[in-house]
Short mmCIF file of C-alpha atoms in Angstrom, two decimals:
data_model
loop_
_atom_site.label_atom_id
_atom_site.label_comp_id
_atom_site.label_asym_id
_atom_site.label_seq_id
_atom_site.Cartn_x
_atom_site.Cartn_y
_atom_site.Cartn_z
CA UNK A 1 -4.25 -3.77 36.36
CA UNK A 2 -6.69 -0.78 36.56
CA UNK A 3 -10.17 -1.55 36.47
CA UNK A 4 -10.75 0.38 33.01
CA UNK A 5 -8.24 -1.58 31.64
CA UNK A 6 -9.65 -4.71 33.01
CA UNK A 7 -12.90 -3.45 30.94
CA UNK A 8 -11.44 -2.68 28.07
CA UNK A 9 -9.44 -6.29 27.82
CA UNK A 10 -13.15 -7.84 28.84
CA UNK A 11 -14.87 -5.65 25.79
CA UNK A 12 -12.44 -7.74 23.50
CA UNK A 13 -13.59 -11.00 24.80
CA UNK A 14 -16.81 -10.35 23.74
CA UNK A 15 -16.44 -11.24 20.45
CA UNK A 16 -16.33 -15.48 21.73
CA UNK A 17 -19.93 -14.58 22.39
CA UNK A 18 -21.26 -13.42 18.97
CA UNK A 19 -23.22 -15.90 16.84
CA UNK A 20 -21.05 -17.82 14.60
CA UNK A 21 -21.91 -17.88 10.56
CA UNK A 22 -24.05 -19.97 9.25
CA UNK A 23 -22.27 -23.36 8.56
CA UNK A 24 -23.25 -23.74 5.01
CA UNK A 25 -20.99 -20.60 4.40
CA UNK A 26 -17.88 -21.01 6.80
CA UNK A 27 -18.65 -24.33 4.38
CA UNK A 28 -18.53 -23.08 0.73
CA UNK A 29 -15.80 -20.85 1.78
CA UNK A 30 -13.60 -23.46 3.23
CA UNK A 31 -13.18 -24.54 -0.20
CA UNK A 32 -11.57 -21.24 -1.44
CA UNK A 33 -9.37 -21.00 1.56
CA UNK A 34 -6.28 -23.41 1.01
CA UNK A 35 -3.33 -24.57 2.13
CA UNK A 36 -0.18 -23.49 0.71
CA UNK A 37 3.08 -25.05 0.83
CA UNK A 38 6.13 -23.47 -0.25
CA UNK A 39 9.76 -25.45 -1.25
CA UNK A 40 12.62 -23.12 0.33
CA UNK A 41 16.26 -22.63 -1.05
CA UNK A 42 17.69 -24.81 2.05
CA UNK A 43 15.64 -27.62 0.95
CA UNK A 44 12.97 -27.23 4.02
CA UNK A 45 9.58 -26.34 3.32
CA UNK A 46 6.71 -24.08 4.88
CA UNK A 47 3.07 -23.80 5.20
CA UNK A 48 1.03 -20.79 5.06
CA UNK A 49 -3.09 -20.21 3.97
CA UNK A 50 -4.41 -18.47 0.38
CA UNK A 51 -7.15 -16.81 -0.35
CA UNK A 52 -8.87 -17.84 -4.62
CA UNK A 53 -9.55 -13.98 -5.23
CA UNK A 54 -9.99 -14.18 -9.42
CA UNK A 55 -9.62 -16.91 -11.85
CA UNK A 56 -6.09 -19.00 -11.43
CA UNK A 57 -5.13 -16.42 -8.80
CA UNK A 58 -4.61 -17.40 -5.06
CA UNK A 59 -3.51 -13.98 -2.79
CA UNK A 60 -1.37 -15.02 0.57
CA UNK A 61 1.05 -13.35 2.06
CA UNK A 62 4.72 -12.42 0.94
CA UNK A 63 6.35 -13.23 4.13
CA UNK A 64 4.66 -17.22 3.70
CA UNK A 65 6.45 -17.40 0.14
CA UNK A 66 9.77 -15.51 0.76
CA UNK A 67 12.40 -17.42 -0.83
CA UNK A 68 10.10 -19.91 -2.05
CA UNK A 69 11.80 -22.23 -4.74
CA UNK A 70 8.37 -23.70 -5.52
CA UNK A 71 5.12 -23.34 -4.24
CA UNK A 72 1.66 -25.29 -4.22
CA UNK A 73 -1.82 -25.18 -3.36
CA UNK A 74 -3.47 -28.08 -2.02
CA UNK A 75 -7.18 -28.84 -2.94
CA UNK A 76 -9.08 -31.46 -2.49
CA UNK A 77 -6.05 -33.53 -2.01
CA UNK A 78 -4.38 -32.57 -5.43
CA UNK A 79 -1.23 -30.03 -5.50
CA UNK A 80 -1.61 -27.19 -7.29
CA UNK A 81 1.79 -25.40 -8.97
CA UNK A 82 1.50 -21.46 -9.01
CA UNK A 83 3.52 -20.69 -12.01
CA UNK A 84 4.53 -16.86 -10.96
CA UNK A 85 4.12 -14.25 -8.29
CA UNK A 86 2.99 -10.77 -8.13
CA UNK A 87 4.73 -9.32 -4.85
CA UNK A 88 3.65 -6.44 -2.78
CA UNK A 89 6.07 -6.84 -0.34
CA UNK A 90 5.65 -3.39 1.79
CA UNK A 91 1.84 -4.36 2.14
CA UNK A 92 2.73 -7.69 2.57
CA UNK A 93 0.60 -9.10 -0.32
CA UNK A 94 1.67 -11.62 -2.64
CA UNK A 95 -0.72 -12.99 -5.48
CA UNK A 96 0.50 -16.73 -7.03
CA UNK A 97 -0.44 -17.42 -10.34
CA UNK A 98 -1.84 -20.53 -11.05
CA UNK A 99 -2.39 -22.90 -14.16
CA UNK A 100 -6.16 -24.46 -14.16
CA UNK A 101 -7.19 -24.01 -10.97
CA UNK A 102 -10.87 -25.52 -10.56
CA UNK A 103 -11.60 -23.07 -7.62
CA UNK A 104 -14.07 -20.38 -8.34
CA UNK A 105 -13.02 -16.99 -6.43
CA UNK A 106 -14.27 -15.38 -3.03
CA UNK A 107 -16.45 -12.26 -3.43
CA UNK A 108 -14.58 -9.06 -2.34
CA UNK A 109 -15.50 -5.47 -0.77
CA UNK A 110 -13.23 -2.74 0.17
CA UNK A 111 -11.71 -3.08 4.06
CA UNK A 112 -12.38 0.78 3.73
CA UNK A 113 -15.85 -0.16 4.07
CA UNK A 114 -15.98 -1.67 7.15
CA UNK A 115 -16.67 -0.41 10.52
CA UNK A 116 -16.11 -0.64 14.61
CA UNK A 117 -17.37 -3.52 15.91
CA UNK A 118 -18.78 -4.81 12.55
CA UNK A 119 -18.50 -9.13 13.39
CA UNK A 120 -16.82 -10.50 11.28
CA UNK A 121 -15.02 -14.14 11.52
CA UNK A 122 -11.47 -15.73 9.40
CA UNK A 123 -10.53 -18.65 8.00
CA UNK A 124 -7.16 -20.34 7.81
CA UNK A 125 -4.98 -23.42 8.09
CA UNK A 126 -2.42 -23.44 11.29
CA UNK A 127 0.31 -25.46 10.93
CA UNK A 128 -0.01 -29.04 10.76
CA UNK A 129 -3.56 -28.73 10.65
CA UNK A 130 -5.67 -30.69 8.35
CA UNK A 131 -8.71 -28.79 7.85
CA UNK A 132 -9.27 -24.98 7.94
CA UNK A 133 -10.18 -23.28 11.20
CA UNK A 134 -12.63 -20.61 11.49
CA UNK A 135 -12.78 -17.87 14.43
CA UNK A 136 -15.54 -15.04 14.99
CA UNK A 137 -14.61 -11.36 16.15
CA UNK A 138 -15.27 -7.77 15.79
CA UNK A 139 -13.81 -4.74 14.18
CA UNK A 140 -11.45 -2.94 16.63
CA UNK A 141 -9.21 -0.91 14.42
CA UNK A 142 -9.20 1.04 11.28
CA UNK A 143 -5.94 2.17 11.15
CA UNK A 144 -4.91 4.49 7.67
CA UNK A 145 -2.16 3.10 5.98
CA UNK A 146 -0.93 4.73 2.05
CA UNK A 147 -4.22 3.96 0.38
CA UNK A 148 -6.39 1.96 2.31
CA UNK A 149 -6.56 0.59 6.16
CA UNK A 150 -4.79 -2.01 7.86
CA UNK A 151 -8.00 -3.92 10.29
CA UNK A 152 -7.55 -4.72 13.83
CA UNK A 153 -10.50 -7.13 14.88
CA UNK A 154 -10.76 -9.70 18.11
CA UNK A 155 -11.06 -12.90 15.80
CA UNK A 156 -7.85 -14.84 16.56
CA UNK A 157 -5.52 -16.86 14.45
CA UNK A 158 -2.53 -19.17 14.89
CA UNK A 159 0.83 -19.58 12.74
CA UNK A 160 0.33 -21.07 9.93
CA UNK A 161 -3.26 -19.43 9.49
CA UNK A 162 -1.27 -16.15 7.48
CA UNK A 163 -2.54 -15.52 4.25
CA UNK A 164 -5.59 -16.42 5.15
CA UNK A 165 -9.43 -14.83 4.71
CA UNK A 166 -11.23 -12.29 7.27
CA UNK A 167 -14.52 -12.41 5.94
CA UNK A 168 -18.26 -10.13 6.77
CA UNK A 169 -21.11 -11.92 7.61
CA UNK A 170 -22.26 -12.18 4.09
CA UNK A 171 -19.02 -14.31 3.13
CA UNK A 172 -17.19 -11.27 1.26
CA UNK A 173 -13.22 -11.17 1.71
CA UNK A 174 -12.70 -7.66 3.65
CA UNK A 175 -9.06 -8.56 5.22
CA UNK A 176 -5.74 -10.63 4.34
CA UNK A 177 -4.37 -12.81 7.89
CA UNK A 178 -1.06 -11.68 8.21
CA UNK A 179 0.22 -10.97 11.99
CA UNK A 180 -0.48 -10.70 15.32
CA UNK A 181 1.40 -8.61 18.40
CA UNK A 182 3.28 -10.94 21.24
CA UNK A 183 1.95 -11.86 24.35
CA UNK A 184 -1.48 -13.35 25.32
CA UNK A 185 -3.40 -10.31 25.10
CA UNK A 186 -3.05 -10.22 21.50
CA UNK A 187 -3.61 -7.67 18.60
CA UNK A 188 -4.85 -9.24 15.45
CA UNK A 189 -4.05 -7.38 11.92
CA UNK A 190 -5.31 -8.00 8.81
CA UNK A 191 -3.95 -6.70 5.49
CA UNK A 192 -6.61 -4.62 2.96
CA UNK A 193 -8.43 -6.21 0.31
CA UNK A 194 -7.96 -2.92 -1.58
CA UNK A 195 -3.91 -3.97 -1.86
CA UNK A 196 -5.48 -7.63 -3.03
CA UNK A 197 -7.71 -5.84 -5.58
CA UNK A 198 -4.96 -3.71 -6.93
CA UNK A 199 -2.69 -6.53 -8.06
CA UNK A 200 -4.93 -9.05 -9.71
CA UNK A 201 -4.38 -7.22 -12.83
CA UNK A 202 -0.61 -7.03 -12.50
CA UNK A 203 1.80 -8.90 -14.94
CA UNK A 204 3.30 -12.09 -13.18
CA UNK A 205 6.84 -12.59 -12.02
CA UNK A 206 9.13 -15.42 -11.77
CA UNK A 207 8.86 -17.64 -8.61
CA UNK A 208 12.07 -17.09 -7.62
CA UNK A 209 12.43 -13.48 -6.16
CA UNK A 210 14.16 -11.43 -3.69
CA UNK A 211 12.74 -10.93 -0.46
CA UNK A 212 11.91 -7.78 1.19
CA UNK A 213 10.83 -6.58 4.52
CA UNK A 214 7.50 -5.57 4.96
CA UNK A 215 6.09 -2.73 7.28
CA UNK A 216 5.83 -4.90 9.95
CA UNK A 217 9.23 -6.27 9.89
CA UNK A 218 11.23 -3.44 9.87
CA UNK A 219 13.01 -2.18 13.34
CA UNK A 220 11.07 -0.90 15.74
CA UNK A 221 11.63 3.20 15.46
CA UNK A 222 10.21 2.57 11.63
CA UNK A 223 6.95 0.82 12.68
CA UNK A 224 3.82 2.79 11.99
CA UNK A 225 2.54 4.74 15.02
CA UNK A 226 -0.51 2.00 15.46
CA UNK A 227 2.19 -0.77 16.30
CA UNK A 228 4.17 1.18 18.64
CA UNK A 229 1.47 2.14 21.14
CA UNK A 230 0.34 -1.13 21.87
CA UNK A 231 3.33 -2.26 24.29
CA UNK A 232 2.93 0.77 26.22
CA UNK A 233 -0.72 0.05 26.70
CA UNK A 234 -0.81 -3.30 27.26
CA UNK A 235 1.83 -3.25 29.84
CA UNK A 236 0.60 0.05 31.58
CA UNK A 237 3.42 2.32 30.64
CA UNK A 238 1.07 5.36 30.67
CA UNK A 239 4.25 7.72 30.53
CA UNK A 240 5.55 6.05 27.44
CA UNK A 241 1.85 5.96 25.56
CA UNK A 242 1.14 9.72 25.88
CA UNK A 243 4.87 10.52 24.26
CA UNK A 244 3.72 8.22 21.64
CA UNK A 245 0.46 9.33 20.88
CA UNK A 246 1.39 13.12 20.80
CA UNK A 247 3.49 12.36 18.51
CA UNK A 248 0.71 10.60 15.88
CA UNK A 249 -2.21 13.21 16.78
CA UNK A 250 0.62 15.36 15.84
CA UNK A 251 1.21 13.94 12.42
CA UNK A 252 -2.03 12.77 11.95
CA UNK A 253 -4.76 14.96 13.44
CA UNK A 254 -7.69 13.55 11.58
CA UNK A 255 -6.34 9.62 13.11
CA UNK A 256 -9.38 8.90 15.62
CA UNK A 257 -6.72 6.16 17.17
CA UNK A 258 -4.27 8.74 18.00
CA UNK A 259 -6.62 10.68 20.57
CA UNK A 260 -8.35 7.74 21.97
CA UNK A 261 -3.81 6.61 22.63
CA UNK A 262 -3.40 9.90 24.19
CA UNK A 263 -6.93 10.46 26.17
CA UNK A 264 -5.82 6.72 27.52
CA UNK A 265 -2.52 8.09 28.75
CA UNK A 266 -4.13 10.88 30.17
CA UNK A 267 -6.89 8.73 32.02
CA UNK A 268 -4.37 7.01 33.71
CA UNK A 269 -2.22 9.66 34.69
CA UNK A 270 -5.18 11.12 36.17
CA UNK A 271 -4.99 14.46 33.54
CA UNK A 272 -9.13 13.66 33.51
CA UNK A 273 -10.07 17.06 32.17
CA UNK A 274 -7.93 16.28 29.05
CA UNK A 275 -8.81 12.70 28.89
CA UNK A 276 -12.73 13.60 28.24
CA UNK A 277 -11.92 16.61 25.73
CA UNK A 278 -9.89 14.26 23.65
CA UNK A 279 -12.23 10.86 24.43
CA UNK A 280 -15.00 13.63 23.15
CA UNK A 281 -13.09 14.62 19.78
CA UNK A 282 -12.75 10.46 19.53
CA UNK A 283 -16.18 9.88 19.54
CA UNK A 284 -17.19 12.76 17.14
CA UNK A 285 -15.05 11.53 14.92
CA UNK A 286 -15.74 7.56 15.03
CA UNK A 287 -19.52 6.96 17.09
CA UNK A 288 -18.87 3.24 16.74
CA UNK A 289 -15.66 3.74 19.27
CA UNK A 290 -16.40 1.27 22.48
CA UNK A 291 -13.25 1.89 24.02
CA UNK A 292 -13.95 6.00 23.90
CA UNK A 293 -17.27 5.37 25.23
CA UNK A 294 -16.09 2.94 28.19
CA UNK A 295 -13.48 5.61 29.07
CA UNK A 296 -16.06 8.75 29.08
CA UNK A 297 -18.52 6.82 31.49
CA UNK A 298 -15.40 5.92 33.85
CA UNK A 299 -14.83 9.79 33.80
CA UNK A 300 -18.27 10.92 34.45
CA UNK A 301 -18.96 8.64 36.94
CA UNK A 302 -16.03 9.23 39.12
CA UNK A 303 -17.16 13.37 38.66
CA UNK A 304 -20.73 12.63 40.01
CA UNK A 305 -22.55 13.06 36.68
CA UNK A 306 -24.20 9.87 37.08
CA UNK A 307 -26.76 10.43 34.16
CA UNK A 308 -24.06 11.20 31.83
CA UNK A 309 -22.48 8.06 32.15
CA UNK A 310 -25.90 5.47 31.80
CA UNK A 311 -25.87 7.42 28.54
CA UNK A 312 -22.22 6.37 27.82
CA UNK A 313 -23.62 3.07 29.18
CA UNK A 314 -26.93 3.05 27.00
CA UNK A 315 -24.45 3.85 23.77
CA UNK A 316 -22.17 0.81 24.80
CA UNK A 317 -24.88 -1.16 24.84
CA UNK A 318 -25.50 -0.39 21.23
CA UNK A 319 -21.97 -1.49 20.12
CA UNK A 320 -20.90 -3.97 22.64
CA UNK A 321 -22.95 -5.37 25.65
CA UNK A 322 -20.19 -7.03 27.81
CA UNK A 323 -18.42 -3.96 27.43
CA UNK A 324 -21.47 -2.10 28.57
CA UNK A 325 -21.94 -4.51 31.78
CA UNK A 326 -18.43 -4.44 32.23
CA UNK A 327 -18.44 -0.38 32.88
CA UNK A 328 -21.07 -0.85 35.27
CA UNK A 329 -19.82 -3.04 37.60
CA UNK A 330 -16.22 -1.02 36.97
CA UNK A 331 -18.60 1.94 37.99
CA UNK A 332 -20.51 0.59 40.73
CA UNK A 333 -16.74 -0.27 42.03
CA UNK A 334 -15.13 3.79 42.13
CA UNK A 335 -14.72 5.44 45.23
#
């Protein structure tokens, strides 16, 4: 694994190191974060997380309540029965509706709002698990999506956990659980609160509906372009990324993500004088960018500009101090 890389992974582990919320709120909202269980055709059941967003309305996701026969909230030890659904099923988004629910709702703000490496922590139920589990992170990703932004952030979750909250430090709801990408090195996505917002004031279905695929689980050549460059990065295939990413800075030239894909690809295939024109554009575009800034001090320092990359250091430092220490040992290590 290439040093840069070894950085970058590092700069995601930095988010176990952030202060966790205060108790007394991780608290109040474990109350409004609840376990749903869901009665399927075959006679099996599942378990999934929800989110109390407005009165006698609990948001999860669709893929936790496909082909539901029944499903339940459980608060407090008492079963809840939602008595419809409101399905967003490309989004992924699924609002129950319940009958007296004595849950007040979460307070909500825009995931358009949000920014790189804003902390931010989640709260969910696993499987099997009988009390909610919280995890801190940061913002990693802002990725454009229709309307709003899917969030990438280093706060992990487990199955079971979908559905549940990503919440800012003040307690607001800013993201939806919903999936991860394989492996141990892990992507975590959360769906918008603006797609939550949006169907609170939608007219109720019956609980019994048809399924569809969302986004996500569509074949591969369909995904969005933010899903198909991270196998290529994570397992090193430089060759593949760049293809990948030309293609999205192509479609979407005002997509900071799709330059920082392609100045990676070009970092590692040594195309430097590329890599730090479109690492440049990244960080004009998006100052809060660690990754972009990690990359231009690897460039500078390996070109003699020594200066130039303490400032990339000094402005890492700013957004993400074990990335920053990380670049200068990475630095300290170049021929």
């Amino acid at each position: 694994m290439s040093k840069v890389l070894i950085g970058l992974l590092l700069s995601c582990l930095s988010a176990t190191l952030l202060a966790e919320p205060e108790q007394a709120l991780i608290q109040d909202l474990n109350s409004r974060v609840l376990r749903v269980q869901v009665g399927l055709k075959n006679g099996q059941y599942g378990l999934g997380s929800g989110v109390v967003v407005a009165e006698n309305q609990v948001v999860t996701n669709c893929h936790v309540v496909a082909n539901a026969s029944s499903i339940s909230v459980m608060s407090g030890g008492a079963a809840y029965h939602a008595v419809g659904v409101k399905p967003d099923w490309k989004h992924d988004v699924c609002m129950l509706q319940m009958e007296d629910l004595p849950l007040k709702p979460v307070a909500m703000k825009s995931s358009r709002e949000l920014k790189y490496e804003q902390a931010v922590f989640n709260i969910g139920y696993p499987s099997f698990v009988p009390a909610p589990v919280s995890a801190s992170g940061v913002v990693k990703g802002l990725f454009t999506m229709d309307d709003s932004v899917i969030v990438r952030a280093t706060s992990s979750f487990r199955q079971g956990a979908s559905g549940g909250g990503l919440f800012d430090d003040t307690g607001a709801l800013v993201g939806l659980i919903t999936l991860k990408s394989p492996g141990k090195d892990a992507y975590y996505y959360y769906m918008s609160v603006d797609w939550i917002q949006a169907l609170i004031n939608q007219p109720a279905g019956p609980i019994v509906v048809k399924s569809e695929l969302p986004f996500w689980g569509k074949p591969a050549a369909e995904w969005p372009y933010f899903m198909k460059v991270v196998y290529p990065y994570l397992h090193k295939d430089w060759a593949g990324l760049k293809v990948i990413a030309e293609q999205w800075a192509k479609q979407e030239p005002q997509n900071t993500e799709a330059w920082f894909y392609l100045a990676a690809a070009e970092y590692e295939t040594k195309d430097f004088t590329t890599a730090e024109q479109h690492l440049h554009r990244v960080v004009s575009m998006n100052d809060q960018h660690s990754q972009a800034f990690y990359y231009l001090g690897m460039i500078a320092e390996a070109s003699g500009k020594h200066v130039e990359a303490m400032a990339n250091v000094d402005a890492l430092q700013q957004l993400d101090t074990e990335a920053a220490d990380a670049l200068k040992v990475a630095m300290k290590s170049l021929p």
